[in-house]
Short mmCIF file of C-alpha atoms and ligand atoms in Angstrom, two decimals:
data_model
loop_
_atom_site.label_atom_id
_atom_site.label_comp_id
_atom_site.label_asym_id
_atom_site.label_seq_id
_atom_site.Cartn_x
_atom_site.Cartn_y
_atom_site.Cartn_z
CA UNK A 22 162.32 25.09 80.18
CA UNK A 23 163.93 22.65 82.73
CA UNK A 24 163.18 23.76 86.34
CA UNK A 25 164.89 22.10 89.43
CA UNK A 26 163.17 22.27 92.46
CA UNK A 27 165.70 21.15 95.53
CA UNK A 28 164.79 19.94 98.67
CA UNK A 29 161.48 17.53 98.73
CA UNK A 30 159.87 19.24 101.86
CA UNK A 31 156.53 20.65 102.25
CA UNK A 32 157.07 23.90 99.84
CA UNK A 33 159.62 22.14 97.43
CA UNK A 34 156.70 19.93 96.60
CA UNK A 35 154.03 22.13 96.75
CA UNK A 36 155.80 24.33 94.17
CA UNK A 37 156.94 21.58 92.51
CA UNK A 38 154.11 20.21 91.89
CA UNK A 39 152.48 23.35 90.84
CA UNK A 40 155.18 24.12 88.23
CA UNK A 41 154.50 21.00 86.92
CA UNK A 42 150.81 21.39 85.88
CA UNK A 43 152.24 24.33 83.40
CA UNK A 44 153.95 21.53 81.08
CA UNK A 45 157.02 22.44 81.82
CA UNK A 46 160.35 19.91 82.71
CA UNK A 47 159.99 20.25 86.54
CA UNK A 48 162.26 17.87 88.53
CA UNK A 49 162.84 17.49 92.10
CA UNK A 50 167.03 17.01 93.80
CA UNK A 51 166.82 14.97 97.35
CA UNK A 52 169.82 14.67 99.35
CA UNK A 53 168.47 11.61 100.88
CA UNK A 54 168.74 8.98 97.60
CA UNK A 55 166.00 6.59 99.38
CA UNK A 56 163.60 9.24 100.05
CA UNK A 57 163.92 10.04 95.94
CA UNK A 58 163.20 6.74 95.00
CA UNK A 59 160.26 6.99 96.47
CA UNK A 60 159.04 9.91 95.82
CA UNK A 61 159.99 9.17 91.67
CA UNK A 62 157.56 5.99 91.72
CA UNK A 63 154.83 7.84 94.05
CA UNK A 64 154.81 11.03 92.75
CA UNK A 65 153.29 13.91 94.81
CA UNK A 66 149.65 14.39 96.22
CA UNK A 67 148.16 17.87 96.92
CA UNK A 68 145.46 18.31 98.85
CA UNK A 69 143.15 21.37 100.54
CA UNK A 70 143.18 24.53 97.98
CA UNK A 71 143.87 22.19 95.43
CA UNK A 72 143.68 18.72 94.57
CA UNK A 73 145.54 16.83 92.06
CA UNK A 74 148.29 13.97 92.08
CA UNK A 75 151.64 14.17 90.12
CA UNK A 76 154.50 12.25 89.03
CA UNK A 77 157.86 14.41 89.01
CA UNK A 78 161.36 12.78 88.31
CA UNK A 79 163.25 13.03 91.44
CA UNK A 80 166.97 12.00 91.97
CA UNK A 81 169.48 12.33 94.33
CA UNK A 82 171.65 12.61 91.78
CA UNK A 83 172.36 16.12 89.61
CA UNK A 84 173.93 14.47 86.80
CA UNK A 85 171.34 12.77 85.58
CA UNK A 86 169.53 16.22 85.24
CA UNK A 87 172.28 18.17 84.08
CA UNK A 88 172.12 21.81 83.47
CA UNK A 89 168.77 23.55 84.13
CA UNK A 90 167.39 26.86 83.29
CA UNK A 91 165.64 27.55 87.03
CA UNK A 92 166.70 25.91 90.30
CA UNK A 93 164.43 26.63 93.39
CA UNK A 94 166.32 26.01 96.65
CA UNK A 95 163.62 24.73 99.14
CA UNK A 96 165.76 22.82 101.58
CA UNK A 97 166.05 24.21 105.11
CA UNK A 98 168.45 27.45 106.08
CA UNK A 99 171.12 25.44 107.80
CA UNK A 100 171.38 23.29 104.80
CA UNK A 101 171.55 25.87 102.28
CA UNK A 102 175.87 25.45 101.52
CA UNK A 103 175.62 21.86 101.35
CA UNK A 104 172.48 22.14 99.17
CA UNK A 105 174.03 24.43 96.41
CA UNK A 106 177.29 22.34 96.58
CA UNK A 107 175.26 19.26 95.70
CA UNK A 108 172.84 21.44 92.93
CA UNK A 109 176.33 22.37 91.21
CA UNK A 110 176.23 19.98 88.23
CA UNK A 111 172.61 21.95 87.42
CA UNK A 112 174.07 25.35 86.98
CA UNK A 113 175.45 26.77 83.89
CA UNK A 114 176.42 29.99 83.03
CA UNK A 115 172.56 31.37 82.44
CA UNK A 116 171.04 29.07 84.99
CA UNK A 117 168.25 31.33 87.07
CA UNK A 118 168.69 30.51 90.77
CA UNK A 119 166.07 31.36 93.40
CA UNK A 120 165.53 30.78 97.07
CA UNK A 121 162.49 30.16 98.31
CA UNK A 122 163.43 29.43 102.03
CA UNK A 123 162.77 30.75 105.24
CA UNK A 124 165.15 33.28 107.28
CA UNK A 125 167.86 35.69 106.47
CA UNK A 126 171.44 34.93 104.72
CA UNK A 127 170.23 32.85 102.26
CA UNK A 128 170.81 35.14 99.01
CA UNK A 129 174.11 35.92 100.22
CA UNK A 130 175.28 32.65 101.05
CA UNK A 131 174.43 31.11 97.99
CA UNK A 132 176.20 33.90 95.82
CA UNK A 133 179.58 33.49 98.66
CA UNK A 134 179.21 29.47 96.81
CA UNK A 135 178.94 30.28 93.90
CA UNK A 136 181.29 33.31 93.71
CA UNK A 137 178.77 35.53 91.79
CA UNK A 138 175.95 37.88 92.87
CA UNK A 139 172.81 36.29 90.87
CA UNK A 140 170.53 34.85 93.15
CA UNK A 141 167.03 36.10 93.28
CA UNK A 142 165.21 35.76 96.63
CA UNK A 143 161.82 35.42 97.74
CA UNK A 144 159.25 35.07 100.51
CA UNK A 145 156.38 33.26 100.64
CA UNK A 146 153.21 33.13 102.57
CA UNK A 147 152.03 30.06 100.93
CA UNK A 148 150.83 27.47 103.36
CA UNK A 149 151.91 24.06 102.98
CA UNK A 150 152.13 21.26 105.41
CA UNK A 151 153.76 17.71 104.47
CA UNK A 152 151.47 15.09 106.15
CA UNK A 153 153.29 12.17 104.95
CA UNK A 154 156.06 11.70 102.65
CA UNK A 155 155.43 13.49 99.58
CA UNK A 156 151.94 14.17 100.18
CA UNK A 157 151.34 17.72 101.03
CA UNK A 158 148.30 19.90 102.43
CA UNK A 159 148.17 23.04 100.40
CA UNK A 160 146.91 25.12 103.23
CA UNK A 161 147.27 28.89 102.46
CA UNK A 162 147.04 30.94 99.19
CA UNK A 163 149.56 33.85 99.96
CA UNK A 164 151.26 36.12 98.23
CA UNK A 165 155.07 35.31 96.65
CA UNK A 166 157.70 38.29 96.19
CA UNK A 167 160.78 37.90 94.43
CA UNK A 168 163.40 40.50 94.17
CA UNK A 169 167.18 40.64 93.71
CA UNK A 170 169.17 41.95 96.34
CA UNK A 171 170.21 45.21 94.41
CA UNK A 172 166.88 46.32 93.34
CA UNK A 173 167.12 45.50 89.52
CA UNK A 174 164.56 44.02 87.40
CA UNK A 175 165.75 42.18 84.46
CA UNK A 176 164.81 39.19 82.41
CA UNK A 177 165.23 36.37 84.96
CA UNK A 178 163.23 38.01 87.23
CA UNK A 179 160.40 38.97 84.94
CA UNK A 180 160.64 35.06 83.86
CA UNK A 181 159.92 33.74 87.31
CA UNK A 182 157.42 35.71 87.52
CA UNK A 183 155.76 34.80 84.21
CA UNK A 184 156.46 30.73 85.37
CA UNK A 185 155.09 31.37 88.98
CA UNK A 186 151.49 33.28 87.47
CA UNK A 187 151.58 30.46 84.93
CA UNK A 188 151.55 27.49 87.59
CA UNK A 189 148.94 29.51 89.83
CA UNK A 190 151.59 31.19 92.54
CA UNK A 191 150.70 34.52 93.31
CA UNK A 192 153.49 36.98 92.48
CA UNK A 193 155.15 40.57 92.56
CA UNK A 194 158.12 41.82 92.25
CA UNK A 195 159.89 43.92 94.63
CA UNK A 196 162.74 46.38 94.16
CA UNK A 197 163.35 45.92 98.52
CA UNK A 198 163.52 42.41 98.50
CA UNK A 199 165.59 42.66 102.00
CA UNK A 200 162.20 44.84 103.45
CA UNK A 201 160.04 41.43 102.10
CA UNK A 202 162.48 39.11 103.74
CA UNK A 203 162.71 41.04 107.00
CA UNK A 204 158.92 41.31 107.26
CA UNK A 205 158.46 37.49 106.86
CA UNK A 206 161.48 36.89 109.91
CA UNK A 207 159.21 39.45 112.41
CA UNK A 208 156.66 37.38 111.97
CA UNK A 209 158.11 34.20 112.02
CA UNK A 210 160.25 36.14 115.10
CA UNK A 211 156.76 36.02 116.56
CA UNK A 212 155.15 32.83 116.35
CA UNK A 213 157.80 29.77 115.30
CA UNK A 214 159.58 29.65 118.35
CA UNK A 215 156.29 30.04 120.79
CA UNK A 216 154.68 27.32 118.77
CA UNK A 217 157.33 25.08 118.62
CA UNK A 218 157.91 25.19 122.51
CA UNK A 219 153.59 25.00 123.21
CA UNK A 220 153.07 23.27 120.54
CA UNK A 221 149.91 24.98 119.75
CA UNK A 222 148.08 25.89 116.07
CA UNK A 223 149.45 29.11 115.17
CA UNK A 224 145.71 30.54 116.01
CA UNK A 225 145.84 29.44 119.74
CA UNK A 226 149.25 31.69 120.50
CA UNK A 227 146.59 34.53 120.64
CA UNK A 228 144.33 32.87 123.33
CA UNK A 229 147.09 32.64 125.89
CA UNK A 230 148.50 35.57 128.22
CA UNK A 231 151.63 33.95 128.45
CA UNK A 232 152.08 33.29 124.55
CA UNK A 233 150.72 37.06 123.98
CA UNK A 234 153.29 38.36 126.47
CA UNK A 235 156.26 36.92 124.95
CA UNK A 236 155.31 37.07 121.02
CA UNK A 237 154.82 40.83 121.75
CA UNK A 238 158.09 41.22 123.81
CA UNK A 239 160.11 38.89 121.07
CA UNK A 240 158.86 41.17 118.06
CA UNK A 241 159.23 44.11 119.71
CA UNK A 242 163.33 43.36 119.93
CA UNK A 243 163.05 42.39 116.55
CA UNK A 244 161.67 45.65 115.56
CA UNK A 245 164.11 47.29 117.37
CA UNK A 246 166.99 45.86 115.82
CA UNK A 247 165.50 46.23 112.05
CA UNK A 248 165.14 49.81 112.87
CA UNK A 249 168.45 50.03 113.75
CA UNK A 250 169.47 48.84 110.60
CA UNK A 251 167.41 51.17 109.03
CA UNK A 252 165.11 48.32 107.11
CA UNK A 253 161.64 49.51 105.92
CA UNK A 254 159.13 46.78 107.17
CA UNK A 255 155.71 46.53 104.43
CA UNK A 256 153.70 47.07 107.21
CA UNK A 257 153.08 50.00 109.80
CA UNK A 258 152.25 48.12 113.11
CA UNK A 259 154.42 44.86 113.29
CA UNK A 260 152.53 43.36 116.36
CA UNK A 261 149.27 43.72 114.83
CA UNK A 262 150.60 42.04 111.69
CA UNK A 263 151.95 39.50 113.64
CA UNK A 264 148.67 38.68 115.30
CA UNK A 265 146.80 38.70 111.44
CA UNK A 266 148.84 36.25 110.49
CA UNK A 267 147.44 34.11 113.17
CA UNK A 268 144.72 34.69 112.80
CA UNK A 269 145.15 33.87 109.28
CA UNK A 270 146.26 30.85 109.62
CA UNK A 271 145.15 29.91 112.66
CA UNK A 272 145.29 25.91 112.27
CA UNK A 273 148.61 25.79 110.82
CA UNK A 274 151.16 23.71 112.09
CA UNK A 275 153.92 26.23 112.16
CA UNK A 276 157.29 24.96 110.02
CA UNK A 277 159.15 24.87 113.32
CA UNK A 278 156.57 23.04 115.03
CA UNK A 279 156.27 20.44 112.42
CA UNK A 280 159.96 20.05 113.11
CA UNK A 281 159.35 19.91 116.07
CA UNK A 282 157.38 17.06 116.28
CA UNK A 283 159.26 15.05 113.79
CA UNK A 284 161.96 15.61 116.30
CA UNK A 285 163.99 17.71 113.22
CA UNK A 286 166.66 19.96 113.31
CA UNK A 287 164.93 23.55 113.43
CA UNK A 288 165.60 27.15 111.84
CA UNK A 289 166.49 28.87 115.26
CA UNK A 290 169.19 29.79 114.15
CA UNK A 291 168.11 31.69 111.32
CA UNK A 292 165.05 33.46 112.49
CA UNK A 293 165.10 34.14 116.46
CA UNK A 294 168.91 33.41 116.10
CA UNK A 295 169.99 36.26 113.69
CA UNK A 296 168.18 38.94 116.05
CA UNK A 297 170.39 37.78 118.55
CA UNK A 298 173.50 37.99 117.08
CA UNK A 299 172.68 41.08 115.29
CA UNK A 300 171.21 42.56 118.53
CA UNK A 301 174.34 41.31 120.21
CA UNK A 302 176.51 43.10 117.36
CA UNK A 303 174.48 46.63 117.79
CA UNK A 304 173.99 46.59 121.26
CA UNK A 305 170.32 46.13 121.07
CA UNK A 306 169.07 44.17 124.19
CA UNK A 307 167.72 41.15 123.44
CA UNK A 308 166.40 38.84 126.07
CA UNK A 309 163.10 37.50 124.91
CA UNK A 310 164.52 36.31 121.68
CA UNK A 311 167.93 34.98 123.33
CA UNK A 312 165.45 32.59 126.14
CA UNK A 313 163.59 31.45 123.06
CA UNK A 314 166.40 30.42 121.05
CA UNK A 315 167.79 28.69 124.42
CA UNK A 316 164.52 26.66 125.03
CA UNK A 317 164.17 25.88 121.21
CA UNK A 318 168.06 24.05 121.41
CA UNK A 319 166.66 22.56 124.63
CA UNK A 320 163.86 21.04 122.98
CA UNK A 321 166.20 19.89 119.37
CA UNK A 322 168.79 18.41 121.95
CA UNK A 323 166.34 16.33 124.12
CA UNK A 324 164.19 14.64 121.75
CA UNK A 325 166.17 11.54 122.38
CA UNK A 326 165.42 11.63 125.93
CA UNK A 327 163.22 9.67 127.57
CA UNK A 328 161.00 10.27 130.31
CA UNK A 329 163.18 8.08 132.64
CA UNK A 330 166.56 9.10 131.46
CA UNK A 331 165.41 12.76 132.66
CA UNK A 332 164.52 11.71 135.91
O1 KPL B 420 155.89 30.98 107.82
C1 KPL B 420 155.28 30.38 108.68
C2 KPL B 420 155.90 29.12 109.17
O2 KPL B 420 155.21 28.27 109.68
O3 KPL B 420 157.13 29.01 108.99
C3 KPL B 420 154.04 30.96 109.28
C4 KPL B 420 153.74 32.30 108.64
C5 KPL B 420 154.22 31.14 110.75
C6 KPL B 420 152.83 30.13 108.99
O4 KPL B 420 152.76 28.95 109.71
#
């Protein structure tokens, strides 16, 4: 079975890498042809809940992979269009495609590309972390759903599965994949943003009044406007599951923060950013969620600045 994996960040190569240990043909796409060069001759290092080092072929450039069987879209939200336009020498006519990315829109998006309604989506609540250039710390052992949009199970589906057991990923399926999805954005609704702008472990958000105040006033809105679209969240009380998850993974760098700090574009715009518009579009105030998506754009449009420039 050949399997691309696109987008070389810190899940692409944690799954990547994982897939690879089943025998499988796993490759990694990179937009950035530099960055694939290196990562071809290094190869990829896990470390933390596992620890192993392989080499995966990595290009830049589809054609020399041709057409695959799975392709796992890893890259960030905002770069999802350009991503699947690049991927397009991979796909065929049978050619599984998944996304494995943060946010909402995704599923949809890639099918508007493509012109067809295949895609398969998933959440995650694996931990990773890149610490340096394809060298990854494998921090959290969560649970994967996949799901198509309409609810069916068939064969591709029940393959990803089999592949994801087989390389040591966690996985169900569900028939609501849009209740999975929308459970992951409340919580990243909750902490991303608040971590990005402290820039505290996801665990510390919880030790603040401030950071309490506004994760509970920012999923609240969220909940509100999920209700209003009459999506089933998997769990009963959002805030507490918000504050688990912090728990849980209390020294995590958030993904946003990590961005963050690499002064990276972030995924605003598809987590605090689509319960605005939405919330906007069914008259469902919004405040909380609309400041932190302000301050987050601050932040991504001042890393150049320099203490002296802002003065
Ligand atoms: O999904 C995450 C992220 O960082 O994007 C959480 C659950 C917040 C874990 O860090």
């Amino acid at each position: 079975m050949k399997i691309v994996v696109v987008g070389p960040g810190a899940i692409g190569c944690l799954v990547a890498a994982l897939l690879a240990k089943t025998k499988e043909e796993v490759w990694l796409l990179d937009k950035e042809s530099e960055r694939a060069k290196f990562l071809d001759q290094h190869g990829i290092k896990i470390e933390g809940l596992a620890n192993f080092e392989v080499k995966i072929p990595t290009t830049s450039d589809p054609q020399k992979i041709k057409t695959a069987d799975i392709v796992i879209i890893c890259v960030k939200s905002y770069d999802t269009k350009k991503a699947i336009l690049h991927a397009k020498a991979l796909i065929g006519d049978k050619t599984i495609i998944l996304t494995l990315q943060n946010g909402l829109g995704n599923i949809e998006l890639i099918n508007e590309v493509l012109d067809d309604e295949r895609t398969i989506g998933a959440v995650t609540n694996m931990g990773a972390t890149k610490l340096v250039e394809g060298h990854i710390r494998y921090a959290g052992k969560g649970e994967t759903i996949i799901g198509s949009l309409d609810g069916s199970i068939g064969v591709s589906l029940r393959d990803i599965r089999e592949l994801f057991i087989r390389a040591g990923i966690q996985t169900r399926i569900s028939r609501d994949i849009k209740s999975a999805l929308w459970s992951k954005l409340i919580i990243n609704v909750g902490i991303n943003p608040l971590t990005a702008l402290t820039r505290l472990p996801n665990g510390k958000l919880l030790v603040f009044e401030g950071t309490r105040l506004l994760m509970s006033q920012a999923v609240t809105e969220a909940v509100k406007v999920c209700r209003r679209k009459k999506i089933k969240l998997l769990f009963e009380d959002p805030l507490s599951k918000v504050e688990a998850v912090c728990e849980a993974t209390a020294t995590n760098i958030s993904s946003m923060l990590q961005d963050v700090l690499r002064k990276k574009r972030t995924e605003i715009d598809a987590i605090n950013g689509v319960i605005v518009r939405l919330g906007q579009e069914l008259n469902v105030p919004v405040p909380v969620n609309s400041m932190l998506v302000s301050l987050v754009k601050t932040l991504e449009e001042s890393y150049s600045y320099t203490v002296a420039e802002v003065k």
